[in-house]
């Protein structure tokens, strides 16, 4: 298939975030809203995204964070097998992520930061718009994803 430029569009939006921290406990709540100036559909992007998260710091070195994100239904435009334009709709979805961070650990005279993240810990299969695929409706964010990072300072 051939990747083509989808064109350009004037879009506006607003983002809000509330963050709090009380001792070792913290959290945040955020919302994002996007809309096109011309009133026509905004392909490939959800209008609303909403997130809530909480975190707990244990001492000076360890922290744990849990974040949930909701993304509203998105519509898209793609090409079918005959390269004809088709409209698609991707349902709203929800993800839950877990992050663990160990900071400023000293081992063998070296400072270490170690982070582990699990995205989509519930393992839900979520559809999302990918207009570069022949059938974007079958493009899934499948299962859990695991990430790790180690930083060394000496």
Backbone as a chain_set.jsonl record, in Angstrom:
{"seq": "XXXXXXXXXXXXXXXXXXXXXXXXXXXXXXXXXXXXXXXXXXXXXXXXXXXXXXXXXXXXXXXXXXXXXXXXXXXXXXXXXXXXXXXXXXXXXXXXXXXXXXXXXXXXXXXXXXXXXXXXXXXXXXXXXXXXXXXXXXXXXXXXXXXXXXXXXX", "coords": {"N": [[0.828, -1.181, 0.0], [0.318, 2.327, -0.379], [1.576, 5.071, 1.309], [0.029, 8.089, 1.988], [-0.166, 11.671, 2.222], [-2.412, 13.04, 4.501], [-3.35, 15.58, 4.365], [-4.064, 18.884, 5.652], [-5.281, 20.513, 8.633], [-7.015, 22.879, 10.59], [-6.999, 22.97, 14.014], [-8.19, 23.24, 17.326], [-7.912, 23.266, 20.903], [-8.15, 22.356, 24.38], [-6.387, 21.846, 27.373], [-6.367, 20.588, 30.647], [-5.061, 20.325, 33.958], [-4.892, 19.024, 37.191], [-2.927, 18.814, 39.977], [-1.803, 17.262, 42.928], [-0.131, 17.018, 46.112], [0.403, 15.516, 49.117], [2.304, 15.057, 51.672], [3.646, 11.827, 51.453], [1.837, 11.005, 49.556], [0.352, 11.46, 46.411], [-1.26, 12.803, 43.474], [-2.986, 13.137, 40.299], [-5.222, 14.717, 38.005], [-6.403, 14.925, 34.781], [-7.523, 16.406, 31.683], [-8.195, 16.433, 28.222], [-9.266, 18.146, 25.365], [-10.15, 18.329, 22.005], [-10.965, 20.09, 19.013], [-12.085, 20.641, 15.649], [-11.83, 23.618, 13.651], [-13.475, 23.893, 11.418], [-15.71, 22.36, 11.862], [-16.026, 19.863, 10.743], [-15.444, 16.274, 10.807], [-12.788, 15.161, 12.96], [-10.365, 13.367, 11.968], [-8.9, 10.365, 13.098], [-8.263, 11.107, 15.688], [-9.217, 11.259, 19.044], [-11.82, 13.159, 20.57], [-12.021, 13.597, 23.346], [-9.886, 13.011, 26.099], [-9.183, 11.565, 29.138], [-7.657, 11.417, 32.273], [-6.571, 9.899, 35.333], [-4.577, 9.685, 38.191], [-2.584, 8.178, 40.758], [-0.035, 8.321, 43.27], [2.528, 7.005, 45.382], [5.082, 7.659, 47.594], [7.712, 5.953, 49.041], [9.72, 6.471, 51.539], [12.914, 7.937, 50.73], [13.665, 6.829, 48.359], [11.939, 5.055, 46.885], [9.072, 4.814, 44.758], [5.657, 4.447, 43.771], [3.298, 4.338, 41.199], [0.026, 4.587, 39.879], [-1.947, 4.779, 37.05], [-4.831, 5.732, 35.254], [-6.417, 5.872, 32.089], [-8.819, 7.243, 29.934], [-10.081, 7.188, 26.684], [-12.03, 8.753, 24.312], [-14.417, 7.768, 21.732], [-13.163, 7.554, 18.443], [-13.112, 8.717, 15.097], [-12.217, 7.716, 11.809], [-10.522, 7.773, 8.639], [-9.805, 5.698, 5.986], [-8.159, 3.568, 3.574], [-9.616, 1.017, 1.629], [-9.068, -2.406, 0.456], [-9.221, -2.021, -2.281], [-8.318, 0.504, -2.534], [-10.18, 2.469, -2.125], [-11.712, 5.164, -0.412], [-12.763, 4.787, 2.934], [-14.917, 5.21, 5.739], [-14.216, 4.876, 9.159], [-14.844, 3.776, 12.523], [-13.642, 3.964, 15.747], [-14.025, 2.432, 18.8], [-14.489, 3.832, 22.148], [-11.949, 3.589, 24.709], [-10.154, 2.178, 27.542], [-7.338, 2.341, 29.654], [-4.976, 1.072, 32.058], [-2.16, 1.792, 33.908], [0.948, 0.893, 35.488], [3.631, 2.009, 37.436], [6.883, 1.69, 38.772], [9.468, 3.076, 40.643], [12.823, 3.356, 41.579], [14.978, 5.487, 43.072], [18.186, 7.077, 43.217], [19.716, 4.983, 44.369], [22.445, 3.565, 46.014], [25.089, 1.635, 45.077], [27.988, -0.171, 45.172], [29.423, 2.202, 45.234], [28.254, 3.746, 43.271], [25.615, 5.721, 41.908], [22.303, 4.714, 41.252], [19.363, 4.674, 39.245], [16.384, 3.001, 38.876], [13.744, 1.939, 36.881], [10.541, 0.533, 36.344], [7.863, -0.26, 34.229], [4.506, -1.116, 33.581], [2.321, -1.17, 31.039], [-1.115, -0.944, 30.315], [-2.149, -2.84, 32.257], [-4.353, -4.47, 32.692], [-4.567, -5.893, 30.415], [-6.275, -5.436, 28.253], [-7.711, -5.557, 24.959], [-7.506, -3.058, 22.753], [-8.921, -1.198, 20.205], [-7.55, 1.132, 17.869], [-7.197, 4.029, 15.796], [-5.36, 3.584, 12.88], [-4.355, 4.749, 10.161], [-2.579, 3.889, 8.268], [-2.713, 1.223, 7.86], [-4.096, -1.508, 5.956], [-6.627, -2.388, 6.875], [-7.769, -0.583, 9.193], [-9.522, -0.99, 11.332], [-8.915, -3.45, 12.38], [-6.63, -3.143, 13.754], [-5.029, -3.585, 16.671], [-4.243, -2.611, 20.034], [-2.637, -4.749, 21.772], [-2.793, -6.662, 24.708], [-0.443, -6.571, 27.502], [2.287, -4.275, 27.984], [5.711, -4.127, 28.747], [8.222, -2.194, 30.277], [11.534, -1.148, 31.004], [14.08, 0.71, 32.684], [17.383, 1.716, 33.32], [19.464, 3.909, 34.992], [22.681, 5.175, 35.408], [24.834, 6.935, 37.524], [27.955, 8.344, 38.056]], "CA": [[0.0, 0.0, 0.0], [1.045, 3.58, -0.51], [1.28, 6.048, 2.357], [-0.208, 9.401, 1.407], [-0.435, 12.744, 3.161], [-3.852, 13.214, 4.711], [-3.695, 16.991, 4.231], [-3.891, 19.673, 6.862], [-6.535, 20.924, 9.248], [-6.867, 23.767, 11.747], [-7.603, 22.339, 15.175], [-7.953, 23.901, 18.61], [-8.229, 22.4, 22.025], [-7.814, 22.835, 25.71], [-5.935, 20.816, 28.286], [-6.359, 20.998, 32.044], [-4.459, 19.357, 34.862], [-4.856, 19.335, 38.613], [-1.96, 17.931, 40.618], [-1.715, 17.502, 44.37], [0.849, 16.235, 46.854], [0.259, 15.658, 50.559], [3.263, 14.107, 52.225], [4.102, 10.831, 50.471], [0.747, 10.649, 48.648], [0.073, 12.484, 45.405], [-2.111, 12.37, 42.378], [-3.321, 14.137, 39.301], [-6.419, 14.549, 37.188], [-6.237, 15.755, 33.593], [-8.503, 16.266, 30.607], [-7.805, 17.046, 26.961], [-10.384, 18.249, 24.424], [-9.75, 18.884, 20.714], [-12.057, 20.263, 18.053], [-11.689, 21.309, 14.406], [-12.485, 24.905, 13.413], [-14.464, 23.831, 10.342], [-16.865, 21.564, 12.281], [-15.995, 18.544, 10.107], [-14.813, 15.29, 11.685], [-11.358, 15.187, 13.218], [-10.005, 11.975, 11.719], [-7.77, 9.739, 13.76], [-7.995, 11.64, 17.021], [-10.386, 11.314, 19.926], [-12.084, 14.502, 21.093], [-11.796, 13.656, 24.785], [-8.996, 12.093, 26.798], [-9.299, 11.856, 30.56], [-6.77, 10.564, 33.046], [-6.477, 10.081, 36.777], [-3.46, 8.889, 38.679], [-2.174, 8.309, 42.144], [1.315, 7.847, 43.505], [2.938, 6.925, 46.768], [6.53, 7.631, 47.762], [8.12, 5.24, 50.243], [11.052, 6.954, 51.879], [13.574, 8.818, 49.757], [14.125, 6.12, 47.171], [10.965, 4.26, 46.147], [7.732, 5.361, 44.505], [4.74, 3.592, 43.024], [2.247, 5.157, 40.576], [-1.019, 3.888, 39.133], [-2.635, 5.775, 36.234], [-5.902, 5.265, 34.374], [-6.699, 6.815, 30.993], [-9.988, 6.974, 29.096], [-10.049, 7.88, 25.401], [-13.354, 8.651, 23.695], [-14.522, 7.217, 20.378], [-12.517, 8.326, 17.378], [-13.463, 8.307, 13.743], [-11.062, 7.771, 10.925], [-10.725, 7.548, 7.214], [-8.744, 4.823, 5.52], [-8.35, 2.995, 2.243], [-9.863, -0.418, 1.634], [-8.165, -3.172, -0.396], [-9.264, -1.464, -3.638], [-7.839, 1.877, -2.393], [-11.305, 3.381, -2.02], [-11.81, 5.732, 0.914], [-13.837, 4.289, 3.785], [-14.972, 5.813, 7.065], [-14.164, 3.882, 10.224], [-15.101, 4.285, 13.861], [-12.926, 3.206, 16.758], [-14.739, 2.644, 20.065], [-13.729, 4.382, 23.252], [-11.213, 2.562, 25.423], [-9.645, 2.476, 28.872], [-6.108, 1.637, 30.013], [-4.49, 1.243, 33.419], [-0.712, 1.61, 33.876], [1.62, 0.812, 36.777], [5.043, 2.399, 37.368], [7.668, 1.569, 39.998], [10.727, 3.794, 40.46], [13.797, 3.401, 42.671], [15.897, 6.59, 42.739], [19.374, 7.346, 44.039], [20.215, 3.814, 45.089], [23.901, 3.533, 45.958], [25.617, 0.283, 45.063], [29.387, -0.175, 44.728], [29.876, 3.579, 45.081], [27.631, 4.338, 42.082], [24.175, 6.017, 42.053], [21.467, 4.014, 40.281], [17.916, 4.843, 39.17], [15.803, 1.855, 38.187], [12.307, 2.14, 36.671], [9.794, -0.516, 35.656], [6.502, 0.16, 33.893], [3.607, -2.046, 32.897], [1.232, -0.445, 30.404], [-2.306, -1.754, 30.074], [-1.995, -3.997, 33.14], [-5.519, -5.34, 32.59], [-4.408, -6.686, 29.204], [-7.406, -5.265, 27.337], [-7.43, -5.328, 23.547], [-8.139, -1.797, 22.392], [-8.773, -0.724, 18.828], [-7.305, 2.544, 17.671], [-7.078, 4.387, 14.382], [-4.059, 3.573, 12.231], [-4.767, 4.883, 8.761], [-1.581, 3.323, 7.369], [-2.98, -0.208, 7.719], [-5.183, -1.751, 5.004], [-7.889, -2.437, 7.599], [-7.449, 0.013, 10.489], [-10.375, -1.498, 12.404], [-8.369, -4.658, 12.966], [-5.363, -2.815, 14.398], [-5.27, -3.633, 18.107], [-3.211, -2.517, 21.053], [-2.922, -6.021, 22.42], [-2.145, -7.108, 25.927], [0.392, -5.709, 28.327], [3.63, -3.933, 27.528], [6.612, -3.951, 29.875], [9.377, -1.364, 29.986], [12.469, -0.957, 32.117], [15.15, 1.682, 32.402], [18.39, 1.835, 34.361], [20.338, 5.063, 34.811], [23.839, 5.102, 36.304], [25.581, 8.206, 37.663], [29.175, 8.151, 38.848]], "C": [[0.87, 1.241, 0.0], [0.606, 4.535, 0.593], [1.145, 7.421, 1.709], [-0.48, 10.423, 2.502], [-1.938, 12.952, 3.274], [-4.285, 14.664, 4.565], [-3.447, 17.728, 5.522], [-5.239, 20.152, 7.361], [-6.213, 21.843, 10.419], [-7.68, 23.199, 12.897], [-7.261, 23.17, 16.406], [-8.293, 22.93, 19.718], [-7.852, 23.06, 23.331], [-7.382, 21.638, 26.543], [-5.945, 21.387, 29.69], [-5.716, 19.903, 32.872], [-4.519, 19.896, 36.289], [-3.915, 18.32, 39.243], [-1.909, 18.274, 42.095], [-0.661, 16.584, 44.978], [0.664, 16.531, 48.334], [1.166, 14.609, 51.184], [3.705, 13.121, 51.163], [3.052, 10.469, 49.412], [0.487, 11.794, 47.68], [-0.839, 11.935, 44.33], [-2.334, 13.479, 41.381], [-4.582, 13.716, 38.555], [-6.233, 15.453, 35.982], [-7.292, 15.42, 32.546], [-7.986, 17.011, 29.384], [-9.013, 17.019, 26.026], [-9.882, 18.927, 23.159], [-10.965, 19.035, 19.816], [-11.533, 20.987, 16.823], [-12.464, 22.612, 14.229], [-13.609, 24.809, 12.385], [-15.684, 22.979, 10.691], [-16.936, 20.179, 11.654], [-15.261, 17.562, 11.013], [-13.298, 15.453, 11.786], [-10.861, 13.746, 13.127], [-8.791, 11.542, 12.524], [-7.464, 10.229, 15.154], [-9.287, 11.699, 17.819], [-10.573, 12.746, 20.422], [-11.723, 14.629, 22.56], [-10.8, 12.599, 25.231], [-9.011, 12.525, 28.254], [-8.406, 10.892, 31.323], [-6.817, 10.903, 34.519], [-5.351, 9.176, 37.258], [-3.19, 9.148, 40.143], [-0.767, 7.777, 42.303], [1.61, 7.875, 45.001], [4.45, 6.812, 46.809], [6.849, 6.952, 49.091], [9.557, 5.636, 50.546], [11.601, 7.854, 50.783], [13.805, 8.147, 48.412], [13.036, 5.492, 46.31], [9.673, 5.02, 45.907], [6.956, 4.395, 43.603], [3.631, 4.483, 42.472], [1.293, 4.26, 39.798], [-1.815, 4.947, 38.382], [-3.663, 5.112, 35.332], [-6.146, 6.317, 33.307], [-7.899, 6.322, 30.197], [-9.843, 7.804, 27.826], [-11.389, 7.668, 24.719], [-13.263, 8.091, 22.276], [-13.843, 8.148, 19.37], [-13.02, 7.825, 16.036], [-12.236, 8.466, 12.866], [-11.465, 7.569, 9.49], [-9.538, 6.745, 6.736], [-9.07, 4.339, 4.11], [-8.63, 1.509, 2.381], [-8.899, -1.098, 0.666], [-8.131, -2.65, -1.828], [-8.831, -0.001, -3.667], [-8.973, 2.895, -2.456], [-11.376, 3.895, -0.582], [-12.997, 5.159, 1.681], [-13.764, 5.016, 5.126], [-14.962, 4.687, 8.096], [-14.453, 4.56, 11.556], [-14.398, 3.369, 14.856], [-13.589, 3.477, 18.097], [-13.847, 3.254, 21.139], [-13.02, 3.252, 23.987], [-10.61, 3.103, 26.707], [-8.354, 1.697, 29.085], [-5.729, 1.964, 31.452], [-3.003, 0.885, 33.412], [-0.137, 1.637, 35.287], [3.097, 1.134, 36.585], [5.685, 2.265, 38.742], [9.027, 2.211, 39.725], [11.557, 3.711, 41.725], [14.843, 4.433, 42.27], [17.05, 6.653, 43.729], [19.764, 6.174, 44.932], [21.733, 3.79, 44.939], [24.36, 2.088, 46.093], [27.013, 0.341, 44.467], [29.869, 1.245, 44.427], [29.284, 4.319, 43.886], [26.151, 4.586, 42.377], [23.397, 5.379, 40.91], [20.035, 4.508, 40.387], [17.392, 3.665, 38.36], [14.296, 2.064, 38.09], [11.724, 0.953, 35.916], [8.378, -0.016, 35.416], [5.767, -0.998, 33.235], [2.451, -1.224, 32.36], [0.093, -1.41, 30.121], [-2.286, -3.016, 30.937], [-3.191, -4.94, 33.123], [-5.487, -6.195, 31.33], [-5.549, -6.565, 28.213], [-6.921, -5.079, 25.902], [-8.218, -4.105, 23.123], [-7.875, -1.468, 20.934], [-8.35, 0.736, 18.835], [-7.028, 2.799, 16.197], [-5.625, 4.308, 13.946], [-4.324, 3.58, 10.736], [-3.732, 4.348, 7.778], [-1.777, 1.823, 7.162], [-4.116, -0.403, 6.717], [-6.551, -1.838, 5.669], [-7.658, -1.898, 9.009], [-8.312, -0.503, 11.626], [-9.802, -2.751, 13.054], [-7.04, -4.386, 13.658], [-5.597, -2.676, 15.896], [-4.025, -3.27, 18.909], [-3.443, -3.734, 21.933], [-2.117, -6.21, 23.69], [-1.316, -6.066, 26.646], [1.717, -5.416, 27.635], [4.464, -3.653, 28.761], [7.817, -3.133, 29.438], [10.245, -1.274, 31.227], [13.535, 0.031, 31.695], [16.089, 1.7, 33.605], [19.285, 3.023, 34.019], [21.453, 4.98, 35.864], [24.534, 6.454, 36.305], [26.807, 7.948, 38.541], [30.07, 9.349, 38.761]], "O": [[2.048, 1.178, 0.353], [-0.586, 4.776, 0.783], [2.029, 7.862, 0.975], [-0.967, 10.078, 3.579], [-2.645, 13.03, 2.269], [-5.479, 14.953, 4.635], [-2.708, 17.258, 6.387], [-6.215, 20.194, 6.612], [-5.252, 21.611, 11.152], [-8.885, 22.974, 12.778], [-6.17, 23.732, 16.506], [-8.899, 21.886, 19.478], [-7.313, 24.166, 23.37], [-7.947, 20.551, 26.427], [-5.572, 22.541, 29.898], [-5.805, 18.719, 32.547], [-4.233, 21.065, 36.546], [-4.081, 17.114, 39.066], [-1.965, 19.446, 42.469], [-0.343, 15.525, 44.437], [0.76, 17.685, 48.752], [0.836, 13.424, 51.219], [4.104, 13.532, 50.073], [3.341, 9.717, 48.482], [0.412, 12.955, 48.082], [-1.142, 10.742, 44.296], [-1.922, 14.619, 41.593], [-4.943, 12.541, 38.49], [-5.933, 16.636, 36.144], [-7.865, 14.33, 32.522], [-7.407, 18.091, 29.502], [-9.697, 16.002, 25.909], [-9.255, 19.984, 23.228], [-11.881, 18.214, 19.851], [-10.652, 21.841, 16.925], [-13.63, 22.697, 14.616], [-14.587, 25.553, 12.464], [-16.609, 22.887, 9.884], [-17.82, 19.395, 11.999], [-14.525, 17.985, 11.904], [-12.627, 15.831, 10.826], [-10.932, 12.996, 14.102], [-7.793, 12.257, 12.615], [-6.478, 9.794, 15.749], [-10.322, 12.139, 17.318], [-9.599, 13.458, 20.664], [-11.179, 15.65, 22.98], [-10.858, 11.447, 24.801], [-8.868, 13.707, 28.563], [-8.399, 9.691, 31.051], [-7.069, 12.045, 34.905], [-5.198, 8.047, 36.79], [-3.527, 10.2, 40.685], [-0.346, 6.887, 41.563], [1.031, 8.647, 45.765], [5.033, 5.963, 46.133], [6.319, 7.331, 50.135], [10.491, 5.185, 49.883], [10.85, 8.452, 50.012], [14.107, 8.822, 47.428], [13.207, 5.406, 45.094], [9.23, 5.784, 46.765], [7.521, 3.65, 42.803], [3.08, 5.303, 43.206], [1.707, 3.301, 39.147], [-2.305, 5.902, 38.985], [-3.405, 4.071, 34.727], [-6.089, 7.515, 33.584], [-7.987, 5.149, 29.835], [-9.518, 8.99, 27.889], [-11.836, 6.531, 24.562], [-12.18, 7.961, 21.706], [-13.952, 9.372, 19.457], [-13.316, 6.641, 15.874], [-11.337, 9.255, 13.158], [-12.609, 7.235, 9.18], [-8.392, 7.073, 7.045], [-10.114, 4.661, 3.543], [-7.969, 0.816, 3.155], [-8.011, -0.447, 0.115], [-7.126, -2.813, -2.52], [-8.955, 0.664, -4.695], [-8.749, 4.055, -2.801], [-11.126, 3.142, 0.359], [-14.1, 5.056, 1.146], [-12.684, 5.389, 5.586], [-15.626, 3.665, 7.916], [-14.317, 5.776, 11.688], [-14.548, 2.148, 14.806], [-13.708, 4.634, 18.499], [-12.62, 3.201, 21.055], [-13.433, 2.095, 23.903], [-10.56, 4.312, 26.933], [-8.278, 0.519, 28.736], [-6.114, 3.002, 31.99], [-2.626, -0.197, 32.962], [-0.663, 2.314, 36.17], [3.742, 0.601, 35.682], [5.108, 2.673, 39.75], [9.66, 1.931, 38.707], [11.056, 3.965, 42.82], [15.516, 4.278, 41.251], [16.907, 6.328, 44.908], [20.1, 6.354, 46.103], [22.246, 3.98, 43.835], [24.066, 1.411, 47.077], [27.194, 0.855, 43.363], [30.627, 1.464, 43.482], [29.757, 5.397, 43.527], [25.5, 3.762, 43.02], [23.781, 5.49, 39.746], [19.538, 4.738, 41.49], [17.904, 3.371, 37.28], [13.64, 2.336, 39.096], [12.33, 0.435, 34.978], [7.766, 0.583, 36.301], [6.333, -1.752, 32.443], [1.684, -0.645, 33.13], [0.318, -2.557, 29.734], [-2.393, -4.128, 30.42], [-3.056, -6.103, 33.504], [-6.287, -7.119, 31.187], [-5.781, -7.476, 27.418], [-5.854, -4.513, 25.665], [-9.449, -4.114, 23.131], [-6.727, -1.463, 20.488], [-8.752, 1.494, 19.717], [-6.669, 1.887, 15.452], [-4.753, 4.904, 14.579], [-4.497, 2.527, 10.124], [-3.978, 4.35, 6.572], [-1.067, 1.218, 6.36], [-5.009, 0.44, 6.63], [-7.543, -1.402, 5.084], [-7.38, -2.671, 9.925], [-7.886, -0.464, 12.78], [-10.174, -3.079, 14.181], [-6.385, -5.326, 14.109], [-6.284, -1.755, 16.339], [-2.901, -3.582, 18.513], [-4.359, -3.738, 22.756], [-0.915, -5.948, 23.732], [-1.46, -4.862, 26.436], [2.2, -6.198, 26.816], [3.996, -3.022, 29.708], [8.368, -3.352, 28.359], [9.753, -1.319, 32.355], [13.851, 0.172, 30.514], [15.649, 1.7, 34.754], [19.797, 3.13, 32.905], [21.197, 4.746, 37.045], [24.791, 7.044, 35.256], [26.694, 7.398, 39.637], [31.143, 9.363, 39.365]]}, "num_chains": 1, "name": "protein.A"}
